[in-house]
PDB file of C-alpha atoms in Angstrom:
ATOM      1  CA  MET A   1     -29.505   7.265 114.187  1.00 49.00           C
ATOM      2  CA  GLY A   2     -25.789   6.489 113.902  1.00 63.00           C
ATOM      3  CA  VAL A   3     -23.047   7.109 116.426  1.00 69.00           C
ATOM      4  CA  ARG A   4     -21.741  10.664 116.265  1.00 87.00           C
ATOM      5  CA  ARG A   5     -18.130  10.997 115.116  1.00 92.00           C
ATOM      6  CA  VAL A   6     -16.023  13.614 116.891  1.00 97.00           C
ATOM      7  CA  LYS A   7     -12.713  14.736 115.373  1.00 98.00           C
ATOM      8  CA  VAL A   8      -9.926  15.669 117.771  1.00 98.00           C
ATOM      9  CA  LEU A   9      -7.069  17.484 116.024  1.00 98.00           C
ATOM     10  CA  GLY A  10      -3.525  17.759 117.302  1.00 97.00           C
ATOM     11  CA  LEU A  11      -1.707  20.760 115.814  1.00 97.00           C
ATOM     12  CA  TYR A  12       2.069  20.234 115.575  1.00 96.00           C
ATOM     13  CA  PRO A  13       1.967  17.134 117.827  1.00 93.00           C
ATOM     14  CA  LYS A  14       5.601  16.201 117.066  1.00 91.00           C
ATOM     15  CA  GLU A  15       7.050  19.617 117.827  1.00 91.00           C
ATOM     16  CA  LEU A  16       4.753  20.642 120.686  1.00 91.00           C
ATOM     17  CA  ASN A  17       4.491  17.855 123.259  1.00 85.00           C
ATOM     18  CA  LEU A  18       6.327  19.227 126.288  1.00 79.00           C
ATOM     19  CA  TYR A  19       5.518  17.590 129.641  1.00 77.00           C
ATOM     20  CA  GLY A  20       3.287  14.985 128.004  1.00 79.00           C
ATOM     21  CA  ASP A  21       0.737  17.402 126.560  1.00 85.00           C
ATOM     22  CA  ARG A  22      -0.349  14.614 124.187  1.00 89.00           C
ATOM     23  CA  GLY A  23      -2.128  13.289 127.277  1.00 93.00           C
ATOM     24  CA  ASN A  24      -4.740  16.000 126.784  1.00 96.00           C
ATOM     25  CA  ALA A  25      -5.755  14.362 123.511  1.00 96.00           C
ATOM     26  CA  LEU A  26      -5.861  10.918 125.124  1.00 96.00           C
ATOM     27  CA  CYS A  27      -8.072  12.302 127.895  1.00 97.00           C
ATOM     28  CA  ILE A  28     -10.561  13.861 125.465  1.00 98.00           C
ATOM     29  CA  LEU A  29     -10.667  10.707 123.320  1.00 98.00           C
ATOM     30  CA  LYS A  30     -11.297   8.435 126.319  1.00 97.00           C
ATOM     31  CA  ARG A  31     -14.005  10.680 127.744  1.00 98.00           C
ATOM     32  CA  LEU A  32     -15.757  10.757 124.382  1.00 98.00           C
ATOM     33  CA  GLU A  33     -15.496   7.007 123.901  1.00 97.00           C
ATOM     34  CA  GLY A  34     -16.753   6.435 127.441  1.00 97.00           C
ATOM     35  CA  ARG A  35     -19.947   8.179 126.425  1.00 97.00           C
ATOM     36  CA  GLY A  36     -20.433   6.205 123.245  1.00 96.00           C
ATOM     37  CA  PHE A  37     -19.057   8.666 120.708  1.00 96.00           C
ATOM     38  CA  LYS A  38     -16.823   7.641 117.833  1.00 96.00           C
ATOM     39  CA  ALA A  39     -13.683   9.634 118.617  1.00 96.00           C
ATOM     40  CA  GLU A  40     -11.133  10.104 115.846  1.00 96.00           C
ATOM     41  CA  TYR A  41      -7.668  11.596 116.359  1.00 97.00           C
ATOM     42  CA  ILE A  42      -6.144  13.487 113.437  1.00 97.00           C
ATOM     43  CA  SER A  43      -3.074  15.690 113.210  1.00 96.00           C
ATOM     44  CA  ALA A  44      -1.663  18.591 111.223  1.00 97.00           C
ATOM     45  CA  GLY A  45       2.051  19.302 111.137  1.00 96.00           C
ATOM     46  CA  ILE A  46       4.429  21.543 109.259  1.00 96.00           C
ATOM     47  CA  GLY A  47       3.305  21.908 105.664  1.00 95.00           C
ATOM     48  CA  ASP A  48      -0.135  20.408 106.299  1.00 96.00           C
ATOM     49  CA  ARG A  49      -3.374  22.304 105.935  1.00 96.00           C
ATOM     50  CA  ILE A  50      -5.604  22.515 109.001  1.00 97.00           C
ATOM     51  CA  PRO A  51      -8.531  20.159 108.360  1.00 96.00           C
ATOM     52  CA  ASP A  52     -11.993  20.526 109.828  1.00 95.00           C
ATOM     53  CA  PHE A  53     -12.232  19.400 113.450  1.00 98.00           C
ATOM     54  CA  ASP A  54     -14.408  19.486 116.545  1.00 98.00           C
ATOM     55  CA  ILE A  55     -11.666  20.053 119.127  1.00 98.00           C
ATOM     56  CA  MET A  56      -8.145  21.319 118.391  1.00 98.00           C
ATOM     57  CA  LEU A  57      -5.376  20.701 120.921  1.00 97.00           C
ATOM     58  CA  ILE A  58      -2.001  22.470 120.803  1.00 96.00           C
ATOM     59  CA  GLY A  59       0.789  21.449 123.175  1.00 94.00           C
ATOM     60  CA  GLY A  60       3.800  23.292 124.518  1.00 90.00           C
ATOM     61  CA  GLY A  61       7.352  23.634 123.283  1.00 85.00           C
ATOM     62  CA  GLN A  62      10.585  25.462 123.971  1.00 83.00           C
ATOM     63  CA  ASP A  63      12.016  28.397 122.011  1.00 81.00           C
ATOM     64  CA  LYS A  64      13.704  25.972 119.585  1.00 84.00           C
ATOM     65  CA  GLU A  65      10.390  24.390 118.612  1.00 86.00           C
ATOM     66  CA  MET A  66       8.650  27.757 118.427  1.00 87.00           C
ATOM     67  CA  LYS A  67      11.247  28.941 115.911  1.00 87.00           C
ATOM     68  CA  ILE A  68      10.727  25.781 113.862  1.00 89.00           C
ATOM     69  CA  ILE A  69       6.980  26.293 113.561  1.00 92.00           C
ATOM     70  CA  SER A  70       6.869  30.111 113.448  1.00 90.00           C
ATOM     71  CA  ARG A  71       7.170  30.360 109.672  1.00 89.00           C
ATOM     72  CA  ASP A  72       4.603  27.624 109.118  1.00 95.00           C
ATOM     73  CA  ILE A  73       2.051  29.025 111.582  1.00 94.00           C
ATOM     74  CA  LYS A  74       2.056  32.316 109.689  1.00 91.00           C
ATOM     75  CA  ARG A  75       0.937  30.394 106.599  1.00 93.00           C
ATOM     76  CA  LYS A  76      -1.843  28.870 108.662  1.00 96.00           C
ATOM     77  CA  SER A  77      -2.831  32.146 110.336  1.00 96.00           C
ATOM     78  CA  GLU A  78      -5.832  32.955 108.150  1.00 96.00           C
ATOM     79  CA  THR A  79      -7.327  29.505 108.615  1.00 97.00           C
ATOM     80  CA  LEU A  80      -6.635  29.411 112.346  1.00 97.00           C
ATOM     81  CA  SER A  81      -8.097  32.894 112.788  1.00 97.00           C
ATOM     82  CA  PHE A  82     -11.232  31.792 110.958  1.00 97.00           C
ATOM     83  CA  PHE A  83     -11.685  28.824 113.290  1.00 98.00           C
ATOM     84  CA  VAL A  84     -11.168  31.027 116.361  1.00 98.00           C
ATOM     85  CA  ARG A  85     -13.706  33.611 115.205  1.00 97.00           C
ATOM     86  CA  SER A  86     -16.243  30.995 114.123  1.00 96.00           C
ATOM     87  CA  GLY A  87     -16.321  29.438 117.594  1.00 97.00           C
ATOM     88  CA  LYS A  88     -14.463  26.177 117.070  1.00 98.00           C
ATOM     89  CA  VAL A  89     -13.096  24.648 120.269  1.00 98.00           C
ATOM     90  CA  ILE A  90      -9.334  25.257 120.518  1.00 98.00           C
ATOM     91  CA  PHE A  91      -7.160  24.513 123.549  1.00 98.00           C
ATOM     92  CA  GLY A  92      -3.531  25.673 123.599  1.00 97.00           C
ATOM     93  CA  VAL A  93      -0.974  24.989 126.332  1.00 96.00           C
ATOM     94  CA  CYS A  94       2.124  27.139 126.982  1.00 95.00           C
ATOM     95  CA  GLY A  95       3.770  27.475 123.539  1.00 93.00           C
ATOM     96  CA  GLY A  96       0.433  26.485 122.037  1.00 95.00           C
ATOM     97  CA  PHE A  97      -1.168  29.295 124.022  1.00 97.00           C
ATOM     98  CA  GLN A  98       1.482  31.783 122.893  1.00 96.00           C
ATOM     99  CA  LEU A  99       1.206  30.917 119.195  1.00 95.00           C
ATOM    100  CA  LEU A 100      -2.454  31.983 119.224  1.00 97.00           C
ATOM    101  CA  GLY A 101      -1.160  35.517 119.748  1.00 97.00           C
ATOM    102  CA  GLU A 102       0.619  38.020 117.555  1.00 97.00           C
ATOM    103  CA  TYR A 103       4.256  37.490 118.445  1.00 96.00           C
ATOM    104  CA  TYR A 104       6.871  36.232 120.896  1.00 94.00           C
ATOM    105  CA  LYS A 105       9.835  38.490 121.669  1.00 93.00           C
ATOM    106  CA  ALA A 106      12.937  36.675 122.941  1.00 87.00           C
ATOM    107  CA  GLN A 107      15.429  38.166 125.407  1.00 84.00           C
ATOM    108  CA  SER A 108      17.823  38.655 122.491  1.00 86.00           C
ATOM    109  CA  GLY A 109      15.278  40.972 120.913  1.00 87.00           C
ATOM    110  CA  GLU A 110      14.431  38.478 118.168  1.00 89.00           C
ATOM    111  CA  LEU A 111      10.764  38.730 117.213  1.00 93.00           C
ATOM    112  CA  LEU A 112       8.854  35.598 116.212  1.00 92.00           C
ATOM    113  CA  ARG A 113       5.690  36.540 114.366  1.00 94.00           C
ATOM    114  CA  LEU A 114       2.969  34.017 115.208  1.00 95.00           C
ATOM    115  CA  SER A 115      -0.601  33.381 114.081  1.00 96.00           C
ATOM    116  CA  GLY A 116      -2.230  36.632 115.216  1.00 96.00           C
ATOM    117  CA  ALA A 117      -5.457  34.695 115.709  1.00 97.00           C
ATOM    118  CA  LEU A 118      -5.961  36.686 118.920  1.00 98.00           C
ATOM    119  CA  PRO A 119      -4.688  40.211 119.758  1.00 98.00           C
ATOM    120  CA  PHE A 120      -2.206  39.461 122.525  1.00 98.00           C
ATOM    121  CA  TYR A 121       1.581  39.057 122.671  1.00 98.00           C
ATOM    122  CA  THR A 122       4.331  37.468 124.739  1.00 97.00           C
ATOM    123  CA  GLU A 123       7.775  38.737 125.723  1.00 96.00           C
ATOM    124  CA  ALA A 124      10.535  36.751 127.431  1.00 93.00           C
ATOM    125  CA  GLY A 125      11.094  37.687 131.052  1.00 92.00           C
ATOM    126  CA  GLU A 126      14.368  37.647 132.944  1.00 89.00           C
ATOM    127  CA  LYS A 127      13.530  34.561 135.000  1.00 91.00           C
ATOM    128  CA  ARG A 128      11.642  31.314 134.510  1.00 92.00           C
ATOM    129  CA  ARG A 129       8.371  30.799 136.281  1.00 94.00           C
ATOM    130  CA  ILE A 130       8.374  27.203 137.456  1.00 95.00           C
ATOM    131  CA  GLY A 131       6.058  25.416 139.835  1.00 95.00           C
ATOM    132  CA  ASN A 132       2.619  24.120 140.588  1.00 95.00           C
ATOM    133  CA  LEU A 133      -0.307  26.226 139.443  1.00 96.00           C
ATOM    134  CA  VAL A 134      -3.889  26.599 140.629  1.00 97.00           C
ATOM    135  CA  ILE A 135      -6.342  28.947 138.967  1.00 97.00           C
ATOM    136  CA  ASP A 136      -9.955  29.784 139.683  1.00 98.00           C
ATOM    137  CA  THR A 137     -11.957  29.535 136.456  1.00 98.00           C
ATOM    138  CA  PRO A 138     -15.614  29.479 135.366  1.00 96.00           C
ATOM    139  CA  PHE A 139     -15.167  25.683 135.215  1.00 96.00           C
ATOM    140  CA  GLY A 140     -13.942  25.289 138.768  1.00 96.00           C
ATOM    141  CA  LYS A 141     -10.435  25.301 140.157  1.00 97.00           C
ATOM    142  CA  VAL A 142      -7.802  24.043 137.716  1.00 97.00           C
ATOM    143  CA  ALA A 143      -4.508  22.480 138.813  1.00 97.00           C
ATOM    144  CA  GLY A 144      -1.416  22.208 136.626  1.00 95.00           C
ATOM    145  CA  PHE A 145       2.312  22.816 136.346  1.00 95.00           C
ATOM    146  CA  GLU A 146       3.901  25.850 134.712  1.00 95.00           C
ATOM    147  CA  ASN A 147       7.427  26.297 133.347  1.00 94.00           C
ATOM    148  CA  HIS A 148       7.853  29.382 131.189  1.00 94.00           C
ATOM    149  CA  SER A 149       9.818  32.590 130.939  1.00 93.00           C
ATOM    150  CA  GLY A 150       7.240  34.269 128.733  1.00 94.00           C
ATOM    151  CA  LEU A 151       5.169  37.172 129.994  1.00 97.00           C
ATOM    152  CA  THR A 152       1.859  37.249 128.158  1.00 98.00           C
ATOM    153  CA  TYR A 153      -0.088  40.496 127.883  1.00 98.00           C
ATOM    154  CA  LEU A 154      -3.763  40.058 126.986  1.00 98.00           C
ATOM    155  CA  GLY A 155      -4.829  43.652 126.480  1.00 95.00           C
ATOM    156  CA  ASP A 156      -8.627  43.667 126.462  1.00 97.00           C
ATOM    157  CA  LEU A 157      -8.977  39.887 126.310  1.00 98.00           C
ATOM    158  CA  LYS A 158     -10.198  37.916 129.325  1.00 98.00           C
ATOM    159  CA  PRO A 159      -7.950  35.486 131.217  1.00 98.00           C
ATOM    160  CA  LEU A 160      -9.055  31.888 131.636  1.00 98.00           C
ATOM    161  CA  GLY A 161      -8.865  32.334 135.383  1.00 98.00           C
ATOM    162  CA  ARG A 162      -7.348  34.071 138.400  1.00 98.00           C
ATOM    163  CA  VAL A 163      -4.155  32.762 139.965  1.00 98.00           C
ATOM    164  CA  LEU A 164      -4.551  31.160 143.397  1.00 97.00           C
ATOM    165  CA  CYS A 165      -1.126  29.533 143.403  1.00 96.00           C
ATOM    166  CA  GLY A 166       1.706  30.137 140.942  1.00 96.00           C
ATOM    167  CA  PHE A 167       2.648  32.913 138.532  1.00 96.00           C
ATOM    168  CA  GLY A 168       0.246  33.046 135.567  1.00 97.00           C
ATOM    169  CA  ASN A 169       0.533  35.322 132.562  1.00 98.00           C
ATOM    170  CA  CYS A 170       2.526  38.372 133.622  1.00 96.00           C
ATOM    171  CA  GLY A 171       2.020  39.015 137.315  1.00 92.00           C
ATOM    172  CA  ASP A 172      -1.336  40.766 136.943  1.00 95.00           C
ATOM    173  CA  GLY A 173      -3.247  37.931 138.620  1.00 97.00           C
ATOM    174  CA  GLY A 174      -4.611  36.476 135.416  1.00 98.00           C
ATOM    175  CA  GLU A 175      -3.782  33.129 133.829  1.00 98.00           C
ATOM    176  CA  GLY A 176      -4.405  31.951 130.307  1.00 98.00           C
ATOM    177  CA  VAL A 177      -6.994  33.350 127.952  1.00 98.00           C
ATOM    178  CA  ILE A 178     -10.562  32.611 126.903  1.00 98.00           C
ATOM    179  CA  PHE A 179     -12.227  33.985 123.789  1.00 98.00           C
ATOM    180  CA  ASN A 180     -15.391  32.404 122.403  1.00 96.00           C
ATOM    181  CA  ASN A 181     -14.439  28.707 122.481  1.00 98.00           C
ATOM    182  CA  THR A 182     -10.690  29.279 122.351  1.00 98.00           C
ATOM    183  CA  PHE A 183      -8.720  28.559 125.518  1.00 98.00           C
ATOM    184  CA  GLY A 184      -5.070  29.139 126.364  1.00 98.00           C
ATOM    185  CA  THR A 185      -3.165  28.269 129.545  1.00 98.00           C
ATOM    186  CA  TYR A 186       0.346  27.784 130.883  1.00 97.00           C
ATOM    187  CA  ALA A 187      -0.807  24.656 132.765  1.00 95.00           C
ATOM    188  CA  HIS A 188       1.057  21.520 131.698  1.00 91.00           C
ATOM    189  CA  GLY A 189       0.786  18.176 133.345  1.00 83.00           C
ATOM    190  CA  PRO A 190      -0.998  17.205 131.118  1.00 93.00           C
ATOM    191  CA  VAL A 191      -3.725  19.418 132.486  1.00 96.00           C
ATOM    192  CA  LEU A 192      -6.983  17.859 131.253  1.00 97.00           C
ATOM    193  CA  PRO A 193      -6.651  14.445 132.979  1.00 95.00           C
ATOM    194  CA  LYS A 194      -6.084  16.330 136.248  1.00 95.00           C
ATOM    195  CA  ASN A 195      -9.176  18.475 135.672  1.00 97.00           C
ATOM    196  CA  PRO A 196     -12.043  16.401 134.228  1.00 97.00           C
ATOM    197  CA  THR A 197     -14.533  19.246 134.592  1.00 97.00           C
ATOM    198  CA  LEU A 198     -12.442  21.400 132.270  1.00 98.00           C
ATOM    199  CA  ALA A 199     -12.089  18.524 129.816  1.00 98.00           C
ATOM    200  CA  ASP A 200     -15.855  18.076 129.781  1.00 98.00           C
ATOM    201  CA  ALA A 201     -16.375  21.817 129.283  1.00 98.00           C
ATOM    202  CA  LEU A 202     -14.413  21.555 126.021  1.00 98.00           C
ATOM    203  CA  ILE A 203     -16.423  18.530 124.956  1.00 98.00           C
ATOM    204  CA  MET A 204     -19.781  20.167 125.722  1.00 98.00           C
ATOM    205  CA  ARG A 205     -18.855  23.251 123.730  1.00 98.00           C
ATOM    206  CA  ALA A 206     -17.770  21.105 120.809  1.00 98.00           C
ATOM    207  CA  LEU A 207     -21.020  19.131 120.923  1.00 96.00           C
ATOM    208  CA  CYS A 208     -23.153  22.236 121.597  1.00 95.00           C
ATOM    209  CA  CYS A 209     -24.809  20.629 124.604  1.00 95.00           C
ATOM    210  CA  ASP A 210     -25.371  21.627 128.226  1.00 94.00           C
ATOM    211  CA  GLU A 211     -24.765  18.246 129.854  1.00 94.00           C
ATOM    212  CA  LEU A 212     -23.047  14.924 129.271  1.00 96.00           C
ATOM    213  CA  ALA A 213     -23.650  11.379 130.448  1.00 96.00           C
ATOM    214  CA  GLN A 214     -21.902  10.826 133.769  1.00 95.00           C
ATOM    215  CA  LEU A 215     -18.637   8.903 133.920  1.00 97.00           C
ATOM    216  CA  ASP A 216     -17.147   7.179 136.943  1.00 96.00           C
ATOM    217  CA  ASP A 217     -14.743   9.948 137.915  1.00 96.00           C
ATOM    218  CA  GLU A 218     -14.229   8.930 141.537  1.00 96.00           C
ATOM    219  CA  ILE A 219     -10.466   8.498 141.156  1.00 95.00           C
ATOM    220  CA  GLU A 220     -10.083  11.575 138.938  1.00 95.00           C
ATOM    221  CA  ASN A 221     -12.024  13.739 141.377  1.00 95.00           C
ATOM    222  CA  LYS A 222     -10.025  12.496 144.373  1.00 95.00           C
ATOM    223  CA  CYS A 223      -6.807  13.255 142.505  1.00 94.00           C
ATOM    224  CA  HIS A 224      -8.056  16.718 141.550  1.00 94.00           C
ATOM    225  CA  SER A 225      -9.101  17.571 145.108  1.00 95.00           C
ATOM    226  CA  PHE A 226      -5.782  16.307 146.488  1.00 94.00           C
ATOM    227  CA  LEU A 227      -3.776  18.437 144.053  1.00 93.00           C
ATOM    228  CA  ILE A 228      -5.780  21.585 144.730  1.00 93.00           C
ATOM    229  CA  LYS A 229      -5.283  21.221 148.482  1.00 91.00           C
ATOM    230  CA  LYS A 230      -1.594  20.314 148.150  1.00 90.00           C
ATOM    231  CA  PHE A 231      -0.670  23.075 145.713  1.00 88.00           C
ATOM    232  CA  LYS A 232      -2.466  25.832 147.611  1.00 76.00           C
ATOM    233  CA  LYS A 233      -0.509  25.188 150.828  1.00 63.00           C
TER     234      LYS A 233
END
């Protein structure tokens, strides 16, 4: 039996890489390779079709970048919606989280229509929400850094977690979103190297398995525990 190949897709990696979000891809690739999988990184940018993948990662960007990709993401909306509904693993951070929704409304009143893959929306608030973030999720406590003015309203969708430290979506106590195997969060950092349990949750869902071979995560776990304690003070 050959080595399983796992495709990790970066969507708009040139435009959406705020606060080193590309590090999420590097984390997933290294954790796959550490377990003997053949990990392949692929990308899809403006004008490209979305190819088949096992894990899709979408980073964050500012309003300028969101405007640049807004027209293109509408052309990709049907394909992206199909992947969301079919249970593919998708992980979006900040702008990448927002573009999974229906639209972003700027303070000027300008409306950016986005993918509509999930029925939520974001509106610009009057102040930026900046600082360390800790959320309580089904995958343990997650530490990150948020910097956004957007207020995201989920409607009937479930948040990824509850805010223990920081701001979250819109002041209702929720942070991010989870639907099937699609995840969204405002946590930058990059967030997955700081939270190996969350990274492995994405991998397990992509591989359709309940457990993975153990890695030596002593340093990662110490870092995670330190951040959780520090941020919650």
